[in-house]
mmCIF file of N, CA and C and ligand atoms in Angstrom:
data_model
loop_
_atom_site.group_PDB
_atom_site.id
_atom_site.type_symbol
_atom_site.label_atom_id
_atom_site.label_comp_id
_atom_site.label_asym_id
_atom_site.label_seq_id
_atom_site.Cartn_x
_atom_site.Cartn_y
_atom_site.Cartn_z
ATOM 1 N N MET F 214 91.667 3.304 96.864
ATOM 2 C CA MET F 214 91.147 4.460 96.099
ATOM 3 C C MET F 214 91.976 5.702 96.380
ATOM 4 N N THR F 215 92.064 6.557 95.355
ATOM 5 C CA THR F 215 92.818 7.786 95.578
ATOM 6 C C THR F 215 91.880 8.876 96.092
ATOM 7 N N TYR F 216 92.408 9.710 96.938
ATOM 8 C CA TYR F 216 91.651 10.800 97.547
ATOM 9 C C TYR F 216 91.238 11.806 96.472
ATOM 10 N N ASP F 217 89.967 12.221 96.516
ATOM 11 C CA ASP F 217 89.459 13.204 95.551
ATOM 12 C C ASP F 217 89.600 14.607 96.145
ATOM 13 N N PRO F 218 90.553 15.397 95.655
ATOM 14 C CA PRO F 218 90.788 16.719 96.263
ATOM 15 C C PRO F 218 89.677 17.731 95.968
ATOM 16 N N GLN F 219 88.716 17.341 95.134
ATOM 17 C CA GLN F 219 87.595 18.253 94.838
ATOM 18 C C GLN F 219 86.385 17.971 95.724
ATOM 19 N N ASN F 220 86.493 17.046 96.677
ATOM 20 C CA ASN F 220 85.318 16.790 97.521
ATOM 21 C C ASN F 220 85.015 18.024 98.374
ATOM 22 N N VAL F 221 83.764 18.097 98.830
ATOM 23 C CA VAL F 221 83.278 19.335 99.449
ATOM 24 C C VAL F 221 84.063 19.694 100.717
ATOM 25 N N PHE F 222 84.500 18.701 101.474
ATOM 26 C CA PHE F 222 85.230 19.044 102.705
ATOM 27 C C PHE F 222 86.662 19.494 102.394
ATOM 28 N N ALA F 223 87.249 18.942 101.344
ATOM 29 C CA ALA F 223 88.568 19.423 100.914
ATOM 30 C C ALA F 223 88.456 20.889 100.495
ATOM 31 N N ARG F 224 87.356 21.222 99.840
ATOM 32 C CA ARG F 224 87.166 22.609 99.394
ATOM 33 C C ARG F 224 86.937 23.540 100.579
ATOM 34 N N ILE F 225 86.223 23.053 101.593
ATOM 35 C CA ILE F 225 86.074 23.844 102.826
ATOM 36 C C ILE F 225 87.443 24.056 103.468
ATOM 37 N N LEU F 226 88.234 23.001 103.536
ATOM 38 C CA LEU F 226 89.562 23.118 104.166
ATOM 39 C C LEU F 226 90.456 24.100 103.429
ATOM 40 N N ARG F 227 90.293 24.196 102.109
ATOM 41 C CA ARG F 227 91.118 25.147 101.338
ATOM 42 C C ARG F 227 90.533 26.554 101.357
ATOM 43 N N GLY F 228 89.364 26.732 101.994
ATOM 44 C CA GLY F 228 88.734 28.048 102.040
ATOM 45 C C GLY F 228 87.974 28.396 100.773
ATOM 46 N N GLU F 229 87.732 27.409 99.910
ATOM 47 C CA GLU F 229 87.006 27.668 98.653
ATOM 48 C C GLU F 229 85.499 27.682 98.875
ATOM 49 N N LEU F 230 85.053 27.021 99.938
ATOM 50 C CA LEU F 230 83.642 27.023 100.315
ATOM 51 C C LEU F 230 83.548 27.436 101.774
ATOM 52 N N PRO F 231 82.455 28.115 102.149
ATOM 53 C CA PRO F 231 82.319 28.535 103.544
ATOM 54 C C PRO F 231 81.855 27.378 104.426
ATOM 55 N N CYS F 232 82.062 27.543 105.717
ATOM 56 C CA CYS F 232 81.446 26.631 106.679
ATOM 57 C C CYS F 232 81.195 27.421 107.950
ATOM 58 N N ARG F 233 80.307 26.894 108.783
ATOM 59 C CA ARG F 233 80.082 27.506 110.099
ATOM 60 C C ARG F 233 81.020 26.829 111.079
ATOM 61 N N LYS F 234 82.202 27.426 111.194
ATOM 62 C CA LYS F 234 83.265 26.797 111.987
ATOM 63 C C LYS F 234 82.938 26.838 113.473
ATOM 64 N N LEU F 235 83.184 25.727 114.137
ATOM 65 C CA LEU F 235 83.008 25.651 115.587
ATOM 66 C C LEU F 235 84.347 25.730 116.302
ATOM 67 N N ASP F 236 85.344 25.062 115.755
ATOM 68 C CA ASP F 236 86.638 24.998 116.433
ATOM 69 C C ASP F 236 87.644 24.384 115.469
ATOM 70 N N GLU F 237 88.894 24.531 115.789
ATOM 71 C CA GLU F 237 89.930 23.845 115.011
ATOM 72 C C GLU F 237 91.203 23.817 115.824
ATOM 73 N N ASP F 238 92.087 22.928 115.434
ATOM 74 C CA ASP F 238 93.467 22.989 115.919
ATOM 75 C C ASP F 238 94.358 22.714 114.718
ATOM 76 N N GLN F 239 95.588 22.404 114.966
ATOM 77 C CA GLN F 239 96.542 22.232 113.859
ATOM 78 C C GLN F 239 96.105 21.134 112.887
ATOM 79 N N HIS F 240 95.456 20.089 113.409
ATOM 80 C CA HIS F 240 95.210 18.898 112.589
ATOM 81 C C HIS F 240 93.748 18.638 112.261
ATOM 82 N N SER F 241 92.814 19.293 112.934
ATOM 83 C CA SER F 241 91.393 18.939 112.797
ATOM 84 C C SER F 241 90.533 20.190 112.781
ATOM 85 N N LEU F 242 89.351 20.032 112.153
ATOM 86 C CA LEU F 242 88.392 21.141 112.042
ATOM 87 C C LEU F 242 87.010 20.623 112.430
ATOM 88 N N ALA F 243 86.255 21.458 113.160
ATOM 89 C CA ALA F 243 84.867 21.134 113.512
ATOM 90 C C ALA F 243 83.965 22.234 112.986
ATOM 91 N N PHE F 244 82.857 21.831 112.377
ATOM 92 C CA PHE F 244 81.911 22.809 111.836
ATOM 93 C C PHE F 244 80.513 22.214 111.874
ATOM 94 N N GLU F 245 79.514 23.106 111.690
ATOM 95 C CA GLU F 245 78.116 22.680 111.716
ATOM 96 C C GLU F 245 77.775 21.923 110.434
ATOM 97 N N ASP F 246 77.003 20.838 110.581
ATOM 98 C CA ASP F 246 76.479 20.163 109.391
ATOM 99 C C ASP F 246 75.461 21.083 108.713
ATOM 100 N N ILE F 247 75.499 21.140 107.402
ATOM 101 C CA ILE F 247 74.636 22.065 106.651
ATOM 102 C C ILE F 247 73.162 21.636 106.701
ATOM 103 N N HIS F 248 72.907 20.365 106.920
ATOM 104 C CA HIS F 248 71.538 19.845 107.045
ATOM 105 C C HIS F 248 71.400 19.100 108.365
ATOM 106 N N PRO F 249 71.271 19.849 109.469
ATOM 107 C CA PRO F 249 71.290 19.194 110.785
ATOM 108 C C PRO F 249 70.128 18.234 110.982
ATOM 109 N N LEU F 250 70.445 17.062 111.510
ATOM 110 C CA LEU F 250 69.428 16.036 111.790
ATOM 111 C C LEU F 250 68.976 16.088 113.237
ATOM 112 N N THR F 251 69.739 16.748 114.082
ATOM 113 C CA THR F 251 69.416 16.884 115.505
ATOM 114 C C THR F 251 69.801 18.307 115.910
ATOM 115 N N PRO F 252 69.314 18.791 117.072
ATOM 116 C CA PRO F 252 69.654 20.174 117.466
ATOM 117 C C PRO F 252 71.158 20.426 117.480
ATOM 118 N N THR F 253 71.916 19.453 117.940
ATOM 119 C CA THR F 253 73.378 19.511 117.768
ATOM 120 C C THR F 253 73.752 18.538 116.667
ATOM 121 N N HIS F 254 74.357 19.058 115.611
ATOM 122 C CA HIS F 254 74.864 18.193 114.541
ATOM 123 C C HIS F 254 76.133 18.840 113.992
ATOM 124 N N ALA F 255 77.238 18.428 114.574
ATOM 125 C CA ALA F 255 78.538 18.948 114.154
ATOM 126 C C ALA F 255 79.275 17.878 113.367
ATOM 127 N N LEU F 256 80.219 18.326 112.568
ATOM 128 C CA LEU F 256 81.125 17.422 111.856
ATOM 129 C C LEU F 256 82.543 17.722 112.312
ATOM 130 N N VAL F 257 83.301 16.689 112.560
ATOM 131 C CA VAL F 257 84.709 16.849 112.938
ATOM 132 C C VAL F 257 85.537 16.077 111.920
ATOM 133 N N ILE F 258 86.487 16.775 111.302
ATOM 134 C CA ILE F 258 87.264 16.169 110.215
ATOM 135 C C ILE F 258 88.756 16.399 110.434
ATOM 136 N N PRO F 259 89.565 15.475 109.935
ATOM 137 C CA PRO F 259 91.007 15.742 109.914
ATOM 138 C C PRO F 259 91.320 16.721 108.789
ATOM 139 N N LYS F 260 92.369 17.504 108.956
ATOM 140 C CA LYS F 260 92.764 18.431 107.885
ATOM 141 C C LYS F 260 93.544 17.726 106.781
ATOM 142 N N GLY F 261 94.066 16.565 107.080
ATOM 143 C CA GLY F 261 94.817 15.805 106.079
ATOM 144 C C GLY F 261 93.883 15.111 105.104
ATOM 145 N N PRO F 262 94.435 14.664 103.957
ATOM 146 C CA PRO F 262 93.632 14.080 102.878
ATOM 147 C C PRO F 262 93.311 12.607 103.122
ATOM 148 N N TYR F 263 92.426 12.338 104.056
ATOM 149 C CA TYR F 263 92.039 10.960 104.381
ATOM 150 C C TYR F 263 90.606 10.725 103.939
ATOM 151 N N GLU F 264 90.426 9.723 103.087
ATOM 152 C CA GLU F 264 89.080 9.443 102.584
ATOM 153 C C GLU F 264 88.207 8.791 103.643
ATOM 154 N N SER F 265 88.795 7.929 104.437
ATOM 155 C CA SER F 265 87.975 7.163 105.368
ATOM 156 C C SER F 265 88.748 6.848 106.636
ATOM 157 N N LEU F 266 88.032 6.255 107.564
ATOM 158 C CA LEU F 266 88.641 5.812 108.819
ATOM 159 C C LEU F 266 89.792 4.850 108.567
ATOM 160 N N LEU F 267 89.691 4.078 107.492
ATOM 161 C CA LEU F 267 90.731 3.097 107.192
ATOM 162 C C LEU F 267 92.045 3.787 106.834
ATOM 163 N N ASP F 268 91.964 4.791 105.941
ATOM 164 C CA ASP F 268 93.185 5.541 105.570
ATOM 165 C C ASP F 268 93.753 6.261 106.782
ATOM 166 N N PHE F 269 92.842 6.832 107.561
ATOM 167 C CA PHE F 269 93.265 7.603 108.722
ATOM 168 C C PHE F 269 94.008 6.697 109.714
ATOM 169 N N ALA F 270 93.437 5.541 109.994
ATOM 170 C CA ALA F 270 94.066 4.612 110.938
ATOM 171 C C ALA F 270 95.437 4.160 110.424
ATOM 172 N N ASP F 271 95.531 3.969 109.101
ATOM 173 C CA ASP F 271 96.775 3.456 108.527
ATOM 174 C C ASP F 271 97.861 4.527 108.404
ATOM 175 N N GLN F 272 97.446 5.765 108.084
ATOM 176 C CA GLN F 272 98.425 6.760 107.642
ATOM 177 C C GLN F 272 98.611 7.967 108.555
ATOM 178 N N ALA F 273 97.641 8.243 109.418
ATOM 179 C CA ALA F 273 97.735 9.467 110.227
ATOM 180 C C ALA F 273 98.790 9.307 111.321
ATOM 181 N N SER F 274 99.357 10.442 111.690
ATOM 182 C CA SER F 274 100.308 10.445 112.802
ATOM 183 C C SER F 274 99.554 10.334 114.125
ATOM 184 N N ASP F 275 100.291 10.007 115.162
ATOM 185 C CA ASP F 275 99.661 9.943 116.482
ATOM 186 C C ASP F 275 99.077 11.309 116.851
ATOM 187 N N ALA F 276 99.748 12.385 116.451
ATOM 188 C CA ALA F 276 99.245 13.731 116.769
ATOM 189 C C ALA F 276 97.916 13.989 116.066
ATOM 190 N N GLU F 277 97.784 13.547 114.818
ATOM 191 C CA GLU F 277 96.515 13.731 114.096
ATOM 192 C C GLU F 277 95.398 12.902 114.723
ATOM 193 N N LEU F 278 95.728 11.667 115.093
ATOM 194 C CA LEU F 278 94.725 10.797 115.721
ATOM 195 C C LEU F 278 94.250 11.405 117.041
ATOM 196 N N ALA F 279 95.187 11.862 117.838
ATOM 197 C CA ALA F 279 94.828 12.425 119.144
ATOM 198 C C ALA F 279 94.020 13.699 118.972
ATOM 199 N N SER F 280 94.422 14.531 118.023
ATOM 200 C CA SER F 280 93.729 15.795 117.782
ATOM 201 C C SER F 280 92.261 15.556 117.463
ATOM 202 N N LEU F 281 91.998 14.581 116.612
ATOM 203 C CA LEU F 281 90.613 14.351 116.188
ATOM 204 C C LEU F 281 89.744 13.887 117.354
ATOM 205 N N VAL F 282 90.257 12.967 118.134
ATOM 206 C CA VAL F 282 89.471 12.456 119.271
ATOM 207 C C VAL F 282 89.254 13.571 120.296
ATOM 208 N N ARG F 283 90.281 14.362 120.530
ATOM 209 C CA ARG F 283 90.139 15.443 121.524
ATOM 210 C C ARG F 283 89.164 16.504 121.031
ATOM 211 N N LEU F 284 89.193 16.791 119.729
ATOM 212 C CA LEU F 284 88.262 17.804 119.220
ATOM 213 C C LEU F 284 86.817 17.294 119.273
ATOM 214 N N LEU F 285 86.621 16.001 119.031
ATOM 215 C CA LEU F 285 85.280 15.421 119.192
ATOM 216 C C LEU F 285 84.753 15.673 120.605
ATOM 217 N N ALA F 286 85.558 15.376 121.585
ATOM 218 C CA ALA F 286 85.119 15.560 122.981
ATOM 219 C C ALA F 286 84.911 17.033 123.295
ATOM 220 N N LYS F 287 85.763 17.890 122.764
ATOM 221 C CA LYS F 287 85.632 19.321 123.035
ATOM 222 C C LYS F 287 84.338 19.876 122.447
ATOM 223 N N VAL F 288 84.025 19.455 121.221
ATOM 224 C CA VAL F 288 82.779 19.904 120.583
ATOM 225 C C VAL F 288 81.575 19.450 121.416
ATOM 226 N N ALA F 289 81.593 18.197 121.867
ATOM 227 C CA ALA F 289 80.474 17.698 122.677
ATOM 228 C C ALA F 289 80.317 18.539 123.945
ATOM 229 N N ARG F 290 81.426 18.861 124.575
ATOM 230 C CA ARG F 290 81.343 19.683 125.795
ATOM 231 C C ARG F 290 80.899 21.105 125.468
ATOM 232 N N ASP F 291 81.470 21.689 124.424
ATOM 233 C CA ASP F 291 81.115 23.073 124.073
ATOM 234 C C ASP F 291 79.639 23.164 123.688
ATOM 235 N N LYS F 292 79.111 22.119 123.063
ATOM 236 C CA LYS F 292 77.699 22.088 122.675
ATOM 237 C C LYS F 292 76.793 21.666 123.832
ATOM 238 N N GLN F 293 77.434 21.343 124.964
ATOM 239 C CA GLN F 293 76.721 20.983 126.195
ATOM 240 C C GLN F 293 75.845 19.744 126.040
ATOM 241 N N VAL F 294 76.315 18.819 125.217
ATOM 242 C CA VAL F 294 75.635 17.525 125.141
ATOM 243 C C VAL F 294 76.401 16.454 125.922
ATOM 244 N N ASP F 295 77.453 16.875 126.613
ATOM 245 C CA ASP F 295 78.249 15.891 127.368
ATOM 246 C C ASP F 295 77.434 15.294 128.506
ATOM 247 N N ARG F 296 76.542 16.076 129.104
ATOM 248 C CA ARG F 296 75.743 15.551 130.222
ATOM 249 C C ARG F 296 74.530 14.778 129.735
ATOM 250 N N THR F 297 73.908 15.253 128.668
ATOM 251 C CA THR F 297 72.679 14.612 128.185
ATOM 252 C C THR F 297 72.966 13.409 127.290
ATOM 253 N N GLY F 298 74.141 13.377 126.707
ATOM 254 C CA GLY F 298 74.519 12.268 125.834
ATOM 255 C C GLY F 298 74.492 12.664 124.372
ATOM 256 N N PHE F 299 75.188 11.901 123.589
ATOM 257 C CA PHE F 299 75.312 12.217 122.158
ATOM 258 C C PHE F 299 75.789 10.972 121.433
ATOM 259 N N ARG F 300 75.775 11.026 120.127
ATOM 260 C CA ARG F 300 76.238 9.894 119.311
ATOM 261 C C ARG F 300 77.280 10.384 118.318
ATOM 262 N N VAL F 301 78.330 9.619 118.155
ATOM 263 C CA VAL F 301 79.366 9.908 117.154
ATOM 264 C C VAL F 301 79.293 8.823 116.091
ATOM 265 N N ILE F 302 79.206 9.251 114.839
ATOM 266 C CA ILE F 302 79.074 8.308 113.721
ATOM 267 C C ILE F 302 80.117 8.644 112.659
ATOM 268 N N ALA F 303 80.781 7.625 112.145
ATOM 269 C CA ALA F 303 81.651 7.800 110.968
ATOM 270 C C ALA F 303 81.170 6.824 109.900
ATOM 271 N N ASN F 304 80.296 7.285 109.035
ATOM 272 C CA ASN F 304 79.844 6.450 107.926
ATOM 273 C C ASN F 304 81.033 6.159 107.017
ATOM 274 N N THR F 305 81.168 4.911 106.618
ATOM 275 C CA THR F 305 82.350 4.506 105.852
ATOM 276 C C THR F 305 81.948 3.658 104.649
ATOM 277 N N GLY F 306 82.287 4.139 103.461
ATOM 278 C CA GLY F 306 82.030 3.373 102.244
ATOM 279 C C GLY F 306 80.548 3.291 101.903
ATOM 280 N N SER F 307 80.228 2.488 100.896
ATOM 281 C CA SER F 307 78.851 2.496 100.374
ATOM 282 C C SER F 307 77.866 1.846 101.334
ATOM 283 N N ASP F 308 78.195 0.707 101.905
ATOM 284 C CA ASP F 308 77.261 0.116 102.869
ATOM 285 C C ASP F 308 77.133 0.998 104.110
ATOM 286 N N GLY F 309 78.185 1.710 104.457
ATOM 287 C CA GLY F 309 78.132 2.613 105.608
ATOM 288 C C GLY F 309 77.384 3.906 105.332
ATOM 289 N N GLY F 310 77.092 4.178 104.058
ATOM 290 C CA GLY F 310 76.335 5.384 103.714
ATOM 291 C C GLY F 310 77.173 6.648 103.692
ATOM 292 N N GLN F 311 78.456 6.509 103.349
ATOM 293 C CA GLN F 311 79.329 7.687 103.288
ATOM 294 C C GLN F 311 79.113 8.426 101.967
ATOM 295 N N ASP F 312 78.676 9.689 102.072
ATOM 296 C CA ASP F 312 78.450 10.489 100.861
ATOM 297 C C ASP F 312 79.667 11.331 100.496
ATOM 298 N N VAL F 313 80.323 11.899 101.495
ATOM 299 C CA VAL F 313 81.467 12.776 101.223
ATOM 300 C C VAL F 313 82.750 11.980 101.459
ATOM 301 N N PRO F 314 83.615 11.872 100.431
ATOM 302 C CA PRO F 314 84.795 11.012 100.545
ATOM 303 C C PRO F 314 85.982 11.685 101.245
ATOM 304 N N HIS F 315 85.690 12.296 102.383
ATOM 305 C CA HIS F 315 86.734 12.812 103.282
ATOM 306 C C HIS F 315 86.259 12.422 104.672
ATOM 307 N N LEU F 316 87.110 11.718 105.424
ATOM 308 C CA LEU F 316 86.698 11.212 106.740
ATOM 309 C C LEU F 316 86.017 12.305 107.571
ATOM 310 N N HIS F 317 84.864 11.981 108.111
ATOM 311 C CA HIS F 317 84.173 12.932 108.997
ATOM 312 C C HIS F 317 83.422 12.156 110.056
ATOM 313 N N PHE F 318 83.395 12.734 111.238
ATOM 314 C CA PHE F 318 82.635 12.186 112.350
ATOM 315 C C PHE F 318 81.462 13.114 112.609
ATOM 316 N N HIS F 319 80.257 12.554 112.597
ATOM 317 C CA HIS F 319 79.070 13.304 112.980
ATOM 318 C C HIS F 319 78.964 13.291 114.516
ATOM 319 N N VAL F 320 78.627 14.430 115.099
ATOM 320 C CA VAL F 320 78.325 14.502 116.536
ATOM 321 C C VAL F 320 76.869 14.933 116.645
ATOM 322 N N LEU F 321 76.028 14.007 117.101
ATOM 323 C CA LEU F 321 74.577 14.221 117.094
ATOM 324 C C LEU F 321 74.052 14.217 118.521
ATOM 325 N N GLY F 322 73.230 15.202 118.855
ATOM 326 C CA GLY F 322 72.657 15.248 120.198
ATOM 327 C C GLY F 322 71.669 16.383 120.328
ATOM 328 N N GLY F 323 71.301 16.660 121.576
ATOM 329 C CA GLY F 323 70.321 17.719 121.831
ATOM 330 C C GLY F 323 68.906 17.192 121.883
ATOM 331 N N ARG F 324 68.715 15.944 121.534
ATOM 332 C CA ARG F 324 67.461 15.213 121.698
ATOM 333 C C ARG F 324 67.814 13.727 121.680
ATOM 334 N N ARG F 325 66.839 12.876 122.021
ATOM 335 C CA ARG F 325 67.080 11.439 121.879
ATOM 336 C C ARG F 325 67.387 11.135 120.428
ATOM 337 N N VAL F 326 68.520 10.557 120.177
ATOM 338 C CA VAL F 326 68.937 10.333 118.783
ATOM 339 C C VAL F 326 68.179 9.164 118.159
ATOM 340 N N GLY F 327 67.650 8.247 118.983
ATOM 341 C CA GLY F 327 66.845 7.154 118.441
ATOM 342 C C GLY F 327 67.647 5.891 118.273
ATOM 343 N N PRO F 328 66.997 4.847 117.724
ATOM 344 C CA PRO F 328 67.685 3.559 117.594
ATOM 345 C C PRO F 328 68.931 3.676 116.729
ATOM 346 N N MET F 329 69.931 2.886 117.030
ATOM 347 C CA MET F 329 71.200 3.027 116.316
ATOM 348 C C MET F 329 71.044 2.685 114.840
ATOM 349 N N VAL F 330 70.355 1.585 114.562
ATOM 350 C CA VAL F 330 70.187 1.140 113.178
ATOM 351 C C VAL F 330 68.788 0.549 113.051
ATOM 352 N N LYS F 331 68.119 0.859 111.951
ATOM 353 C CA LYS F 331 66.813 0.238 111.687
ATOM 354 C C LYS F 331 67.000 -1.225 111.304
ATOM 355 N N ARG F 332 66.106 -2.086 111.800
ATOM 356 C CA ARG F 332 66.100 -3.462 111.300
ATOM 357 C C ARG F 332 65.459 -3.452 109.916
ATOM 358 N N PRO F 333 65.885 -4.365 109.019
ATOM 359 C CA PRO F 333 65.263 -4.413 107.676
ATOM 360 C C PRO F 333 63.749 -4.517 107.767
ATOM 361 N N SER F 334 63.241 -5.212 108.793
ATOM 362 C CA SER F 334 61.782 -5.405 108.919
ATOM 363 C C SER F 334 61.062 -4.118 109.309
ATOM 364 N N ASP F 335 61.809 -3.097 109.782
ATOM 365 C CA ASP F 335 61.173 -1.824 110.142
ATOM 366 C C ASP F 335 60.892 -0.973 108.901
ATOM 367 N N GLY F 336 61.377 -1.408 107.748
ATOM 368 C CA GLY F 336 61.107 -0.693 106.501
ATOM 369 C C GLY F 336 62.045 0.481 106.281
HETATM 370 P P1 AMP N 680 77.866 11.301 105.125
HETATM 371 O O1 AMP N 680 76.554 10.883 104.518
HETATM 372 O O2 AMP N 680 78.203 10.558 106.389
HETATM 373 O O3 AMP N 680 78.989 11.321 104.120
HETATM 374 O O4 AMP N 680 77.640 12.788 105.634
HETATM 375 C C1 AMP N 680 77.908 13.910 104.863
HETATM 376 C C2 AMP N 680 77.368 15.088 105.633
HETATM 377 O O5 AMP N 680 77.949 16.256 105.121
HETATM 378 C C3 AMP N 680 75.849 15.250 105.546
HETATM 379 O O6 AMP N 680 75.285 15.218 106.859
HETATM 380 C C4 AMP N 680 75.681 16.609 104.884
HETATM 381 O O7 AMP N 680 74.580 17.332 105.374
HETATM 382 C C5 AMP N 680 77.007 17.281 105.214
HETATM 383 N N1 AMP N 680 77.420 18.326 104.286
HETATM 384 C C6 AMP N 680 77.491 18.255 102.940
HETATM 385 N N2 AMP N 680 77.954 19.413 102.431
HETATM 386 C C7 AMP N 680 78.200 20.223 103.486
HETATM 387 C C8 AMP N 680 78.695 21.553 103.625
HETATM 388 N N3 AMP N 680 79.043 22.308 102.550
HETATM 389 N N4 AMP N 680 78.828 22.074 104.862
HETATM 390 C C9 AMP N 680 78.484 21.337 105.942
HETATM 391 N N5 AMP N 680 78.019 20.077 105.889
HETATM 392 C C10 AMP N 680 77.878 19.538 104.680
#
């Protein structure tokens, strides 16, 4: 699939839409999720046009890959969930529940995040 340059995170990266920025470096940006599910709910994204983890793994430079992982850890520490624990999620594609077609990692914490995945029998 081709990257959609009109997706909401691409527009944030171009400065066309606002975000509550937490941090950034040359290759990655971290900002608050607009609809937080937990007391800490940050998003960490690459600045490059990567739709998913698959494109990122295939096409990103080592510097971009390292930047994203380091910014994830930095956000967790800055949000002080490093001691209490947190969850990082990258929803991918339709079964993964990805709504925005620009790779993003959710950083969730500040309370017990709960079971990783509901069983179908849980409804
Ligand atoms: P996903 O379902 O994994 O694609 O997650 C998309 C996330 O982006 C959701 O948690 C949304 O709340 C969040 N989101 C959508 N638009 C914005 C925005 N303009 N600023 C910050 N977060 C956003």
